[in-house]
Short mmCIF file of C-alpha atoms and ligand atoms in Angstrom, two decimals:
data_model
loop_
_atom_site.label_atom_id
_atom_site.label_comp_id
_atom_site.label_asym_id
_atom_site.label_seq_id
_atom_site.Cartn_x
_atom_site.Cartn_y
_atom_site.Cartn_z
CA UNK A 13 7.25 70.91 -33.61
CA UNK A 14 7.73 72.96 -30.07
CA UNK A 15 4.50 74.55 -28.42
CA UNK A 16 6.53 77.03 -26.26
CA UNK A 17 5.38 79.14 -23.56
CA UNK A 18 7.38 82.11 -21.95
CA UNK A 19 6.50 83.30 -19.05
CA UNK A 20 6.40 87.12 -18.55
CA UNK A 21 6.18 90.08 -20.61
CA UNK A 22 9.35 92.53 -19.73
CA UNK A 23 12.27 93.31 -21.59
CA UNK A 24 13.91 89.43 -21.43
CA UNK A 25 10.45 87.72 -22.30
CA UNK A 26 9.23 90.20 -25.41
CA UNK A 27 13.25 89.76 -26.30
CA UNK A 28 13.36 85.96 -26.32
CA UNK A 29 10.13 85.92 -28.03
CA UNK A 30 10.99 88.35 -31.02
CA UNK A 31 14.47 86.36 -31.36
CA UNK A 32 12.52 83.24 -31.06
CA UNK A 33 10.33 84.02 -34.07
CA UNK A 34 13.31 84.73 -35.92
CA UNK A 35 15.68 82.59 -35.17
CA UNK A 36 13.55 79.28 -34.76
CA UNK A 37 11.42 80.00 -37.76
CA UNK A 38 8.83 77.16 -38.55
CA UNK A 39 8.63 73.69 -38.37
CA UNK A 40 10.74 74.02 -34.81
CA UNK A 41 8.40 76.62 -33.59
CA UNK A 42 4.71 75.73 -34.08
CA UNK A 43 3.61 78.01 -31.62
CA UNK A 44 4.06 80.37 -28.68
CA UNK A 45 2.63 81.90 -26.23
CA UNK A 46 3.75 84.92 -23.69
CA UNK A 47 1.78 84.33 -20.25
CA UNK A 48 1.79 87.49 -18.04
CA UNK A 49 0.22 88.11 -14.70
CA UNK A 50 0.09 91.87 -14.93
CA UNK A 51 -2.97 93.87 -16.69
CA UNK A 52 -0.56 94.79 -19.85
CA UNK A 53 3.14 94.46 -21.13
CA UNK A 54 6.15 96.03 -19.53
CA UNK A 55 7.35 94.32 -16.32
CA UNK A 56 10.40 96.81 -14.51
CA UNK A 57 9.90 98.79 -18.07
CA UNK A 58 6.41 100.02 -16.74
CA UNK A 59 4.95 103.00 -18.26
CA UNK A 60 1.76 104.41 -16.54
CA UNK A 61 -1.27 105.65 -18.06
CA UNK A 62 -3.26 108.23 -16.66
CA UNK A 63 -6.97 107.04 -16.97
CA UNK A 64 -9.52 109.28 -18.71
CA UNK A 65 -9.91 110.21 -21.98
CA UNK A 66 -8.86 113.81 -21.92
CA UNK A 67 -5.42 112.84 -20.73
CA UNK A 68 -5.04 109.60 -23.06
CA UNK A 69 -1.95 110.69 -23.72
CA UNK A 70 -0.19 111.57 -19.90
CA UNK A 71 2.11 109.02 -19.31
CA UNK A 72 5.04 108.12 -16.51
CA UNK A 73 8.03 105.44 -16.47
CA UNK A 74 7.26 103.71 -12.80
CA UNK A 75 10.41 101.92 -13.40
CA UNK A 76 13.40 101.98 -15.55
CA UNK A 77 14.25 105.79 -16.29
CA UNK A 78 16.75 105.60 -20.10
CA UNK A 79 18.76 102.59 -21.44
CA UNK A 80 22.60 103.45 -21.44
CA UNK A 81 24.75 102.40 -24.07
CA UNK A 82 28.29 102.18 -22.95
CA UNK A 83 31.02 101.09 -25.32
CA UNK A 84 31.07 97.63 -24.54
CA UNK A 85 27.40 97.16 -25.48
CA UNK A 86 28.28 99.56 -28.52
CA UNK A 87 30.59 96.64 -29.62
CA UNK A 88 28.38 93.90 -27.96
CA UNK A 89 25.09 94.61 -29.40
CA UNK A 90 24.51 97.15 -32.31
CA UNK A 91 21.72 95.88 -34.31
CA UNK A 92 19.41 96.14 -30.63
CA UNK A 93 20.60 99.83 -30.50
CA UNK A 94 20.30 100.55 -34.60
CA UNK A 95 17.00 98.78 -34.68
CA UNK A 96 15.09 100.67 -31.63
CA UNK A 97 16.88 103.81 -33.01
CA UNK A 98 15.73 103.23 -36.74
CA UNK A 99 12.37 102.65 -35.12
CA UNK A 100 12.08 105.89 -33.53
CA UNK A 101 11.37 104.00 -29.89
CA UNK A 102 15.13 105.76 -28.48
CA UNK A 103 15.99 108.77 -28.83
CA UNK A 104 19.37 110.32 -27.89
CA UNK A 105 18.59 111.51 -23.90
CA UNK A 106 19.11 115.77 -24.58
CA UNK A 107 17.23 116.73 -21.59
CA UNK A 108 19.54 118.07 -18.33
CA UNK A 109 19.48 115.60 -15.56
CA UNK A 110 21.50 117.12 -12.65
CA UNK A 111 23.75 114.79 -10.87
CA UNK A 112 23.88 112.49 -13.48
CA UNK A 113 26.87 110.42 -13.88
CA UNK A 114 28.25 109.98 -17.23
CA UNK A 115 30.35 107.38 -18.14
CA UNK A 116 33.07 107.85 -20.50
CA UNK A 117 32.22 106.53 -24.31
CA UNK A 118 28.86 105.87 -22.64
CA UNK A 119 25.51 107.70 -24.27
CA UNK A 120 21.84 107.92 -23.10
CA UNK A 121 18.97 107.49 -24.90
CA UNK A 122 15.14 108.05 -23.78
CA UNK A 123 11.88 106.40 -24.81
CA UNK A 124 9.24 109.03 -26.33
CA UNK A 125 6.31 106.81 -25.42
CA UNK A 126 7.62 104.99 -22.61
CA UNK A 127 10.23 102.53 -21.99
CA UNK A 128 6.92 100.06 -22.06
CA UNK A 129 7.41 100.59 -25.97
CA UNK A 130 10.43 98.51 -26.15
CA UNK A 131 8.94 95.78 -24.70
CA UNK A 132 5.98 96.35 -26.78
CA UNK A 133 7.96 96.61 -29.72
CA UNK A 134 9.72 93.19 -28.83
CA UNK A 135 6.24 91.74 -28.73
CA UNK A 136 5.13 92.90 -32.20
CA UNK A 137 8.67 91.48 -33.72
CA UNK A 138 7.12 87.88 -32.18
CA UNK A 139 4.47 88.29 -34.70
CA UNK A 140 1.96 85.34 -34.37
CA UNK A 141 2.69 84.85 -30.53
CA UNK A 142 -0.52 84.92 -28.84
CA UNK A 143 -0.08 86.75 -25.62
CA UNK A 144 -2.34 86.25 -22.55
CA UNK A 145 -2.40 89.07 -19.46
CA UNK A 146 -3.96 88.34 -15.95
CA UNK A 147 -2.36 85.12 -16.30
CA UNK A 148 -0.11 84.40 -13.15
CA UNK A 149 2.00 80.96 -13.53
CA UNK A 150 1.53 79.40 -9.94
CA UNK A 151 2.38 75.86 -10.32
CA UNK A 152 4.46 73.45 -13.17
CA UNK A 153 4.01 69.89 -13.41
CA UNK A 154 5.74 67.09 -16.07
CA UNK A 155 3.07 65.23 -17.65
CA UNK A 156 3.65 62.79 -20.04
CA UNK A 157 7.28 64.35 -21.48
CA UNK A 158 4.95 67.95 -21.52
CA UNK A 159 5.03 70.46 -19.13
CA UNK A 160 1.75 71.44 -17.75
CA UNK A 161 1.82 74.98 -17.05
CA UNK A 162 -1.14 76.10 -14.27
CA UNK A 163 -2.30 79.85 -13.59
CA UNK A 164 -4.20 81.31 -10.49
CA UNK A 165 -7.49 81.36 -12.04
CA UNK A 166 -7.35 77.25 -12.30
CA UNK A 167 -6.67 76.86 -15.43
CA UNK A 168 -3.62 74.80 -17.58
CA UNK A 169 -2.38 74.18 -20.71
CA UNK A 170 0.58 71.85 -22.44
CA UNK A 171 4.12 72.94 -23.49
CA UNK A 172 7.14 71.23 -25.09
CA UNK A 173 9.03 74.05 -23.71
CA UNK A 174 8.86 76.64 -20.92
CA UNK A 175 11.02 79.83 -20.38
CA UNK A 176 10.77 81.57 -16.93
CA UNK A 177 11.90 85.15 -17.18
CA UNK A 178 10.77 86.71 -14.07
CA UNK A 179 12.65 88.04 -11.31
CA UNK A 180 14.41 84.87 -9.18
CA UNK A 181 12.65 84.89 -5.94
CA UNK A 182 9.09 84.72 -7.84
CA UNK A 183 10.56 81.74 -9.95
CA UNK A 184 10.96 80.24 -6.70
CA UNK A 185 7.75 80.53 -5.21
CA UNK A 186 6.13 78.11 -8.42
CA UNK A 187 4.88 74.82 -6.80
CA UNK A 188 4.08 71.53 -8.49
CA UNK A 189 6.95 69.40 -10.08
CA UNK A 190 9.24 72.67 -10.41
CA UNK A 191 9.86 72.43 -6.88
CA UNK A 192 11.37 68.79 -7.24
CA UNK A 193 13.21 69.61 -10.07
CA UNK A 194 15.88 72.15 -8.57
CA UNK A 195 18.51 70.62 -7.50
CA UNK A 196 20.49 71.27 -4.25
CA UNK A 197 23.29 72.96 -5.84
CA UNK A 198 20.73 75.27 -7.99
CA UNK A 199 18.47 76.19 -5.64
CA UNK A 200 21.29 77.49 -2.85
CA UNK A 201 22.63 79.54 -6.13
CA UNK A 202 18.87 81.01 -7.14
CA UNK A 203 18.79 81.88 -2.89
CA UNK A 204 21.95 84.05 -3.24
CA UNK A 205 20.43 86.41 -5.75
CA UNK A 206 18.90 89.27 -4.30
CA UNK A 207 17.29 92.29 -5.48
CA UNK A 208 17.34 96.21 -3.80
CA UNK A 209 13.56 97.53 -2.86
CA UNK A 210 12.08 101.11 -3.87
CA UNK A 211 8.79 102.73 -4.38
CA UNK A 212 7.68 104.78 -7.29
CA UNK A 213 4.93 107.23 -7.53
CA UNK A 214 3.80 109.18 -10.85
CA UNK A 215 2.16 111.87 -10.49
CA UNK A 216 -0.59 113.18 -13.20
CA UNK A 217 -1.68 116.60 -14.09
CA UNK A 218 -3.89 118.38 -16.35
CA UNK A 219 -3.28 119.51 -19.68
CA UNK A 220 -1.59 123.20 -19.24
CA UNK A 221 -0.24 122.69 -15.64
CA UNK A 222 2.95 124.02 -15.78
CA UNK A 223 6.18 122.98 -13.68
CA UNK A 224 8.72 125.08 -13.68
CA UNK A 225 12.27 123.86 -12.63
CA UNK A 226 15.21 123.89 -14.92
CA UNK A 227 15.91 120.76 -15.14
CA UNK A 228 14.25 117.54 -16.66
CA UNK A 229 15.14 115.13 -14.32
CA UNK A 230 17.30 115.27 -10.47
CA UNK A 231 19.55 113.25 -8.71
CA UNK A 232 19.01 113.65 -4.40
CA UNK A 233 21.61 113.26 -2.49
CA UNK A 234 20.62 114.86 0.83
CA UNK A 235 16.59 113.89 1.35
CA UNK A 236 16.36 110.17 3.20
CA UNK A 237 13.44 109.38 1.63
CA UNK A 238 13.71 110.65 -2.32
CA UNK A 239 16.50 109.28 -4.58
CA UNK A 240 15.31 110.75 -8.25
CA UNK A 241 12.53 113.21 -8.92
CA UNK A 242 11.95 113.43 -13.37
CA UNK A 243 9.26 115.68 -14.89
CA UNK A 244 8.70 112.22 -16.60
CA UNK A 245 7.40 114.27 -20.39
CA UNK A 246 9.95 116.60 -20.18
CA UNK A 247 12.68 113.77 -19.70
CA UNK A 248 11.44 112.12 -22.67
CA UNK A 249 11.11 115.21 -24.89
CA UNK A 250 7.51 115.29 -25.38
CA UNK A 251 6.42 118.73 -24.05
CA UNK A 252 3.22 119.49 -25.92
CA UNK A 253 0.12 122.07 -24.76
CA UNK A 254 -2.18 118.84 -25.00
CA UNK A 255 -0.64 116.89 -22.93
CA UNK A 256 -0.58 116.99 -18.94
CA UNK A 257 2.94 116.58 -17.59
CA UNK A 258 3.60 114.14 -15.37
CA UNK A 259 6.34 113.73 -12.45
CA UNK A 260 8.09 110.44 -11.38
CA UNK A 261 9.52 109.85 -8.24
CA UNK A 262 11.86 107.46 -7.22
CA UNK A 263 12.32 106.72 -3.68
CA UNK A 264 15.94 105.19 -2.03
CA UNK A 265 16.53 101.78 -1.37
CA UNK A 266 17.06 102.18 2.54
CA UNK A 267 13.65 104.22 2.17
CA UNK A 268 12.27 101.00 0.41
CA UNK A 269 13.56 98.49 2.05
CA UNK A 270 12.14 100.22 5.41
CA UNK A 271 8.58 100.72 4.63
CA UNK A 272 8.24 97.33 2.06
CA UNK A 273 5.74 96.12 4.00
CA UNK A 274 3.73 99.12 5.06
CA UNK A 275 0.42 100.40 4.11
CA UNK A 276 0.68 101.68 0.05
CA UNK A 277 -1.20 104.59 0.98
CA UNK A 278 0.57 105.76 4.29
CA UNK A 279 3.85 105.01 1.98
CA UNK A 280 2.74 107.62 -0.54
CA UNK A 281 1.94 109.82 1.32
CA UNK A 282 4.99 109.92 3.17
CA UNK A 283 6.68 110.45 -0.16
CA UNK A 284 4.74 113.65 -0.78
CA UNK A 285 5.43 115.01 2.35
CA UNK A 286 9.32 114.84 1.08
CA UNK A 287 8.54 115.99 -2.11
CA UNK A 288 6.66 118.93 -0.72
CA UNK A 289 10.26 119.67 1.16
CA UNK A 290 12.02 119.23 -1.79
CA UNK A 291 9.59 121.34 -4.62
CA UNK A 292 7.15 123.70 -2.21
CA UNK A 293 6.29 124.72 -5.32
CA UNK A 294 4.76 121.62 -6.90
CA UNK A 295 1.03 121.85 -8.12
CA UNK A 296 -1.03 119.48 -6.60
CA UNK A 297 -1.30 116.34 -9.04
CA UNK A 298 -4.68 115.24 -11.00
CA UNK A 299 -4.22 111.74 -10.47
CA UNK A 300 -1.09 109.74 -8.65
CA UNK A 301 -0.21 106.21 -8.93
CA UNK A 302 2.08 104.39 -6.21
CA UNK A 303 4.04 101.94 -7.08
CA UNK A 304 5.87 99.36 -4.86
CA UNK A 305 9.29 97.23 -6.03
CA UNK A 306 9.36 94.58 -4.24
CA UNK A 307 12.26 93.65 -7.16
CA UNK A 308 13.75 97.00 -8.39
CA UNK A 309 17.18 96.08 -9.69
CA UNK A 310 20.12 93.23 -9.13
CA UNK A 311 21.98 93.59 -5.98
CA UNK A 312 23.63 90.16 -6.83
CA UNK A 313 23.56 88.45 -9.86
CA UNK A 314 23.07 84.58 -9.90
CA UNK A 315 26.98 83.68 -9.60
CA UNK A 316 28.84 83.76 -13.11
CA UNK A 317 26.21 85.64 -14.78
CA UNK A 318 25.32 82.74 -17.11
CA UNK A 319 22.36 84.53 -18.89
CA UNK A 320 20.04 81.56 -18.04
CA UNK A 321 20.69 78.34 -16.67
CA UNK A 322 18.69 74.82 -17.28
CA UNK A 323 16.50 73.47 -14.93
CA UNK A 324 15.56 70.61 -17.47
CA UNK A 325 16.83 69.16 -20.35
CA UNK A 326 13.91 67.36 -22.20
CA UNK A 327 11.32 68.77 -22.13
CA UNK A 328 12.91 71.53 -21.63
CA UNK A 329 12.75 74.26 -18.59
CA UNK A 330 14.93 77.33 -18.66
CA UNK A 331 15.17 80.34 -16.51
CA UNK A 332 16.22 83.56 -17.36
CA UNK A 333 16.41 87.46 -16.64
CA UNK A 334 18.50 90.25 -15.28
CA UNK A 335 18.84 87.94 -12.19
CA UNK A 336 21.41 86.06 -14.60
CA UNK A 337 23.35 89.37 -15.63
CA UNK A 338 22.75 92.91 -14.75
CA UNK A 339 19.90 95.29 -14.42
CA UNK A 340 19.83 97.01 -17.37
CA UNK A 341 19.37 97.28 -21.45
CA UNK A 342 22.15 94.80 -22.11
CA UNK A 343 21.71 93.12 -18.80
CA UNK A 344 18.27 91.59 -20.88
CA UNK A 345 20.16 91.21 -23.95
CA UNK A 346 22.81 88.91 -23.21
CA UNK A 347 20.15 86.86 -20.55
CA UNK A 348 17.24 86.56 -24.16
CA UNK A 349 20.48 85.13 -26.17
CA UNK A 350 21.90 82.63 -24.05
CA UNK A 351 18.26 81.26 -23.68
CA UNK A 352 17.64 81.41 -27.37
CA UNK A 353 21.18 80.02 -28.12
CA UNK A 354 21.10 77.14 -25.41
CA UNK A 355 17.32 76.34 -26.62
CA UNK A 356 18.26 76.42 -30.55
CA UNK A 357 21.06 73.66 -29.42
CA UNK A 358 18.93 71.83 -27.67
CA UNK A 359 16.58 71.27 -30.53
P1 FAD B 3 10.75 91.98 -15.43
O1 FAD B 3 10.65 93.31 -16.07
O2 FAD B 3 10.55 91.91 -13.95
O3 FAD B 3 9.72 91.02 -16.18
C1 FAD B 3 9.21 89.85 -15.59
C2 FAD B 3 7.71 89.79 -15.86
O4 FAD B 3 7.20 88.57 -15.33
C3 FAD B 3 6.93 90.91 -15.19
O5 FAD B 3 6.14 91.57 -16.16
C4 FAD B 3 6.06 90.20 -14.16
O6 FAD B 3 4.79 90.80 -13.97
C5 FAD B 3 5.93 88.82 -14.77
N1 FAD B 3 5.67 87.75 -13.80
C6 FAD B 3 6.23 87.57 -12.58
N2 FAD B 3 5.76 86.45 -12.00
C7 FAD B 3 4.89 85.91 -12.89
C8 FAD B 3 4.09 84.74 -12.87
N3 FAD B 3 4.09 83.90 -11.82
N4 FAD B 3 3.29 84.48 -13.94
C9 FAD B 3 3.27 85.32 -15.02
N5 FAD B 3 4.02 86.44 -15.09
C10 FAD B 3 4.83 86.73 -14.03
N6 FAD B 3 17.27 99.57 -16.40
C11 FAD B 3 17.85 100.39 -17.30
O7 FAD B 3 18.38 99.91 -18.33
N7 FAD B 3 17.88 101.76 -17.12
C12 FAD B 3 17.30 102.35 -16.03
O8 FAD B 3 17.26 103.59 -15.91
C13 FAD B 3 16.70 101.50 -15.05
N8 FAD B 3 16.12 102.01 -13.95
C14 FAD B 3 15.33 101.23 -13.17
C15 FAD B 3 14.56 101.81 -12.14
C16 FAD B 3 13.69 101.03 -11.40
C17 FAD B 3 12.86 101.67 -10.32
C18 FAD B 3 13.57 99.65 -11.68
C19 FAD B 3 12.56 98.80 -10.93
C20 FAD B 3 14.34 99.05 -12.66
C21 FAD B 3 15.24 99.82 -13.42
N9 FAD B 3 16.03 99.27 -14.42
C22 FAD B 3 16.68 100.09 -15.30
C23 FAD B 3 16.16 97.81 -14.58
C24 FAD B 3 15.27 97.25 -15.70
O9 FAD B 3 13.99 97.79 -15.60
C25 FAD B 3 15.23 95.72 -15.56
O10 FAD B 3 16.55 95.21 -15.59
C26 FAD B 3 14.44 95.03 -16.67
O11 FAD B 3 13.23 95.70 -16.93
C27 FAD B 3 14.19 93.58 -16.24
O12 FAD B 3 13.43 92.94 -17.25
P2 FAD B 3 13.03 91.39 -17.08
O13 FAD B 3 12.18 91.06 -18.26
O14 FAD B 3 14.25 90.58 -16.85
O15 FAD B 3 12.17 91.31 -15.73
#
């Protein structure tokens, strides 16, 4: 009878969790939790809400843009695809995004809500998993045969098991036992993963604002601040008089990397002083929202892409993420298996 937590609600965590609930059905799993130090679900699938209830509905992917299914995750995974599709969370991508590239045998597909609604759709599958926001793991300690799991606001609780999905560099800032636990040989491998840097701002307008560029989404190749500008509703294919568009912009990651450090607000508005170069035309938004990856995507993957790798056997400690494969759809995939698989032996 396992009292699991996982910590971290993006694409590997919800994943893991909804395969958990299925795959370790009761008495194994008594009960889980999802601990997550951000304000809502998501993680690098962040969708942004525009506050206010006139524009419930205006919404912008900060982070990952459409999930790419390429032939070898057609063979790979097709129930994840057939599932997501059957639940009317992807969509085929029909929308023009110039300077795409398009792999062969590869197709797109976008999120109508948000890519936020996979992960939130992962989440429902874990039916009965209580999840917990504002809840930042800072330290883990072995207690007894028990993990004891401590957050930032003081407070800790027991586990038989403990799955770390976040981004590498933040599993190795946890303190307590953890620390001890890593051994030599581990810890020089975790230090070799590393992760590019970019800044994303969403823009916000009012119902009725019109934009009007032919495309749905660009590609920059010639601006040294601006790698991606999407008119983020019109990407997704939800156009709709009551709805204000909204813009995402996605900055490079020599822009990022530069100005990591720097002041949020003199960042954004350096990024609107590009845009303004790039679309004069551009109304001036409602609302905007600046967001800073600190962890955008894999530069270097944790070497041999093992999905996950052990950092205890009993009780058991497990870390996963795209920091164990690749930055993408499948990337999450193949990390929430291995952990599932190599925690069903284990049992
Ligand atoms: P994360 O999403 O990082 O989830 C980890 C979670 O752990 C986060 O929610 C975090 O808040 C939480 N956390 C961290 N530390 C703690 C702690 N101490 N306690 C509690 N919780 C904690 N992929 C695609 O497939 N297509 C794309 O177009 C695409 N574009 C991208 C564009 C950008 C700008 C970015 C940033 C990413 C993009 N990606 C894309 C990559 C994709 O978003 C990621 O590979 C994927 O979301 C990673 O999911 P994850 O669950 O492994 O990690």
């Amino acid at each position: 009878m396992a009292r699991v937590l996982i910590v971290g609600a993006g694409l590997t965590g919800s994943l893991c969790a909804a395969l958990l609930r299925r795959e370790l059905p009761r008495p194994h799993l008594a009960h889980l939790e999802v601990w997550e130090k951000a304000r809502g679900a998501g993680g690098r699938m962040a969708t942004s809400r525009r506050g206010g209830a006139s524009n419930a509905d205006s919404t912008a992917d900060l982070g990952a843009q459409y999930v790419t299914r390429g032939p070898d995750s057609a063979r790979r995974h097709p129930s994840f695809y057939e599932d997501l599709l059957a639940h009317g969370i992807l969509k085929p991508l029909t929308a023009v995004l110039e300077g795409m590239v398009v792999k062969e045998g590869a197709e797109n597909f976008v999120t109508p809500q948000g890519t936020s609604s996979i992960v939130k759709h992962y989440l429902k599958e874990s039916a009965g998993a209580d999840i917990f926001y504002d809840r930042q793991v800072t330290h883990i300690y072995l207690r007894d045969g028990k993990w004891e799991v401590c957050v930032n606001t003081g407070s800790s609780d027991q586990f038989d098991v403990v799955i770390l999905t976040m981004p590498v560099p933040q599993i190795l800032q946890l303190q307590g036992d953890i620390v001890n636990l890593i051994n030599k040989s581990q810890r020089q491998q975790l230090e070799s993963v590393s992760y590019s840097s970019r800044y994303a701002l969403g823009l916000f307008y009012e119902a009725g604002t019109q934009i009007d560029v032919p495309w749905a989404a660009q590609y920059i190749s010639n601006n040294p601040c601006i790698r991606f500008i999407s008119i983020d509703n019109k990407k997704r294919n939800i156009e709709s008089p009551d709805i204000g568009p909204s813009v995402v912009v996605h900055t490079s990651v020599s822009f990022g990397t530069e100005y990591l450090e720097c002041d949020k607000e003199k960042v954004q508005q350096l990024i609107l002083d590009h845009l303004k170069e790039i679309m004069p035309q551009l109304p001036v938004p409602a609302s905007i929202k600046c967001q800073r990856w600190r962890y955008s995507q894999v530069t270097k993957a944790f070497p041999g892409n093992p999905g996950q790798i052990t950092l205890h056997a009993k009780p058991f400690l497990v870390c996963g993420g795209d920091g164990f494969t690749h930055s993408n759809f499948d990337g999450c995939i193949d990390s929430a298996t291995s952990i599932v698989e190599v925690l069903k032996s284990s049992l």
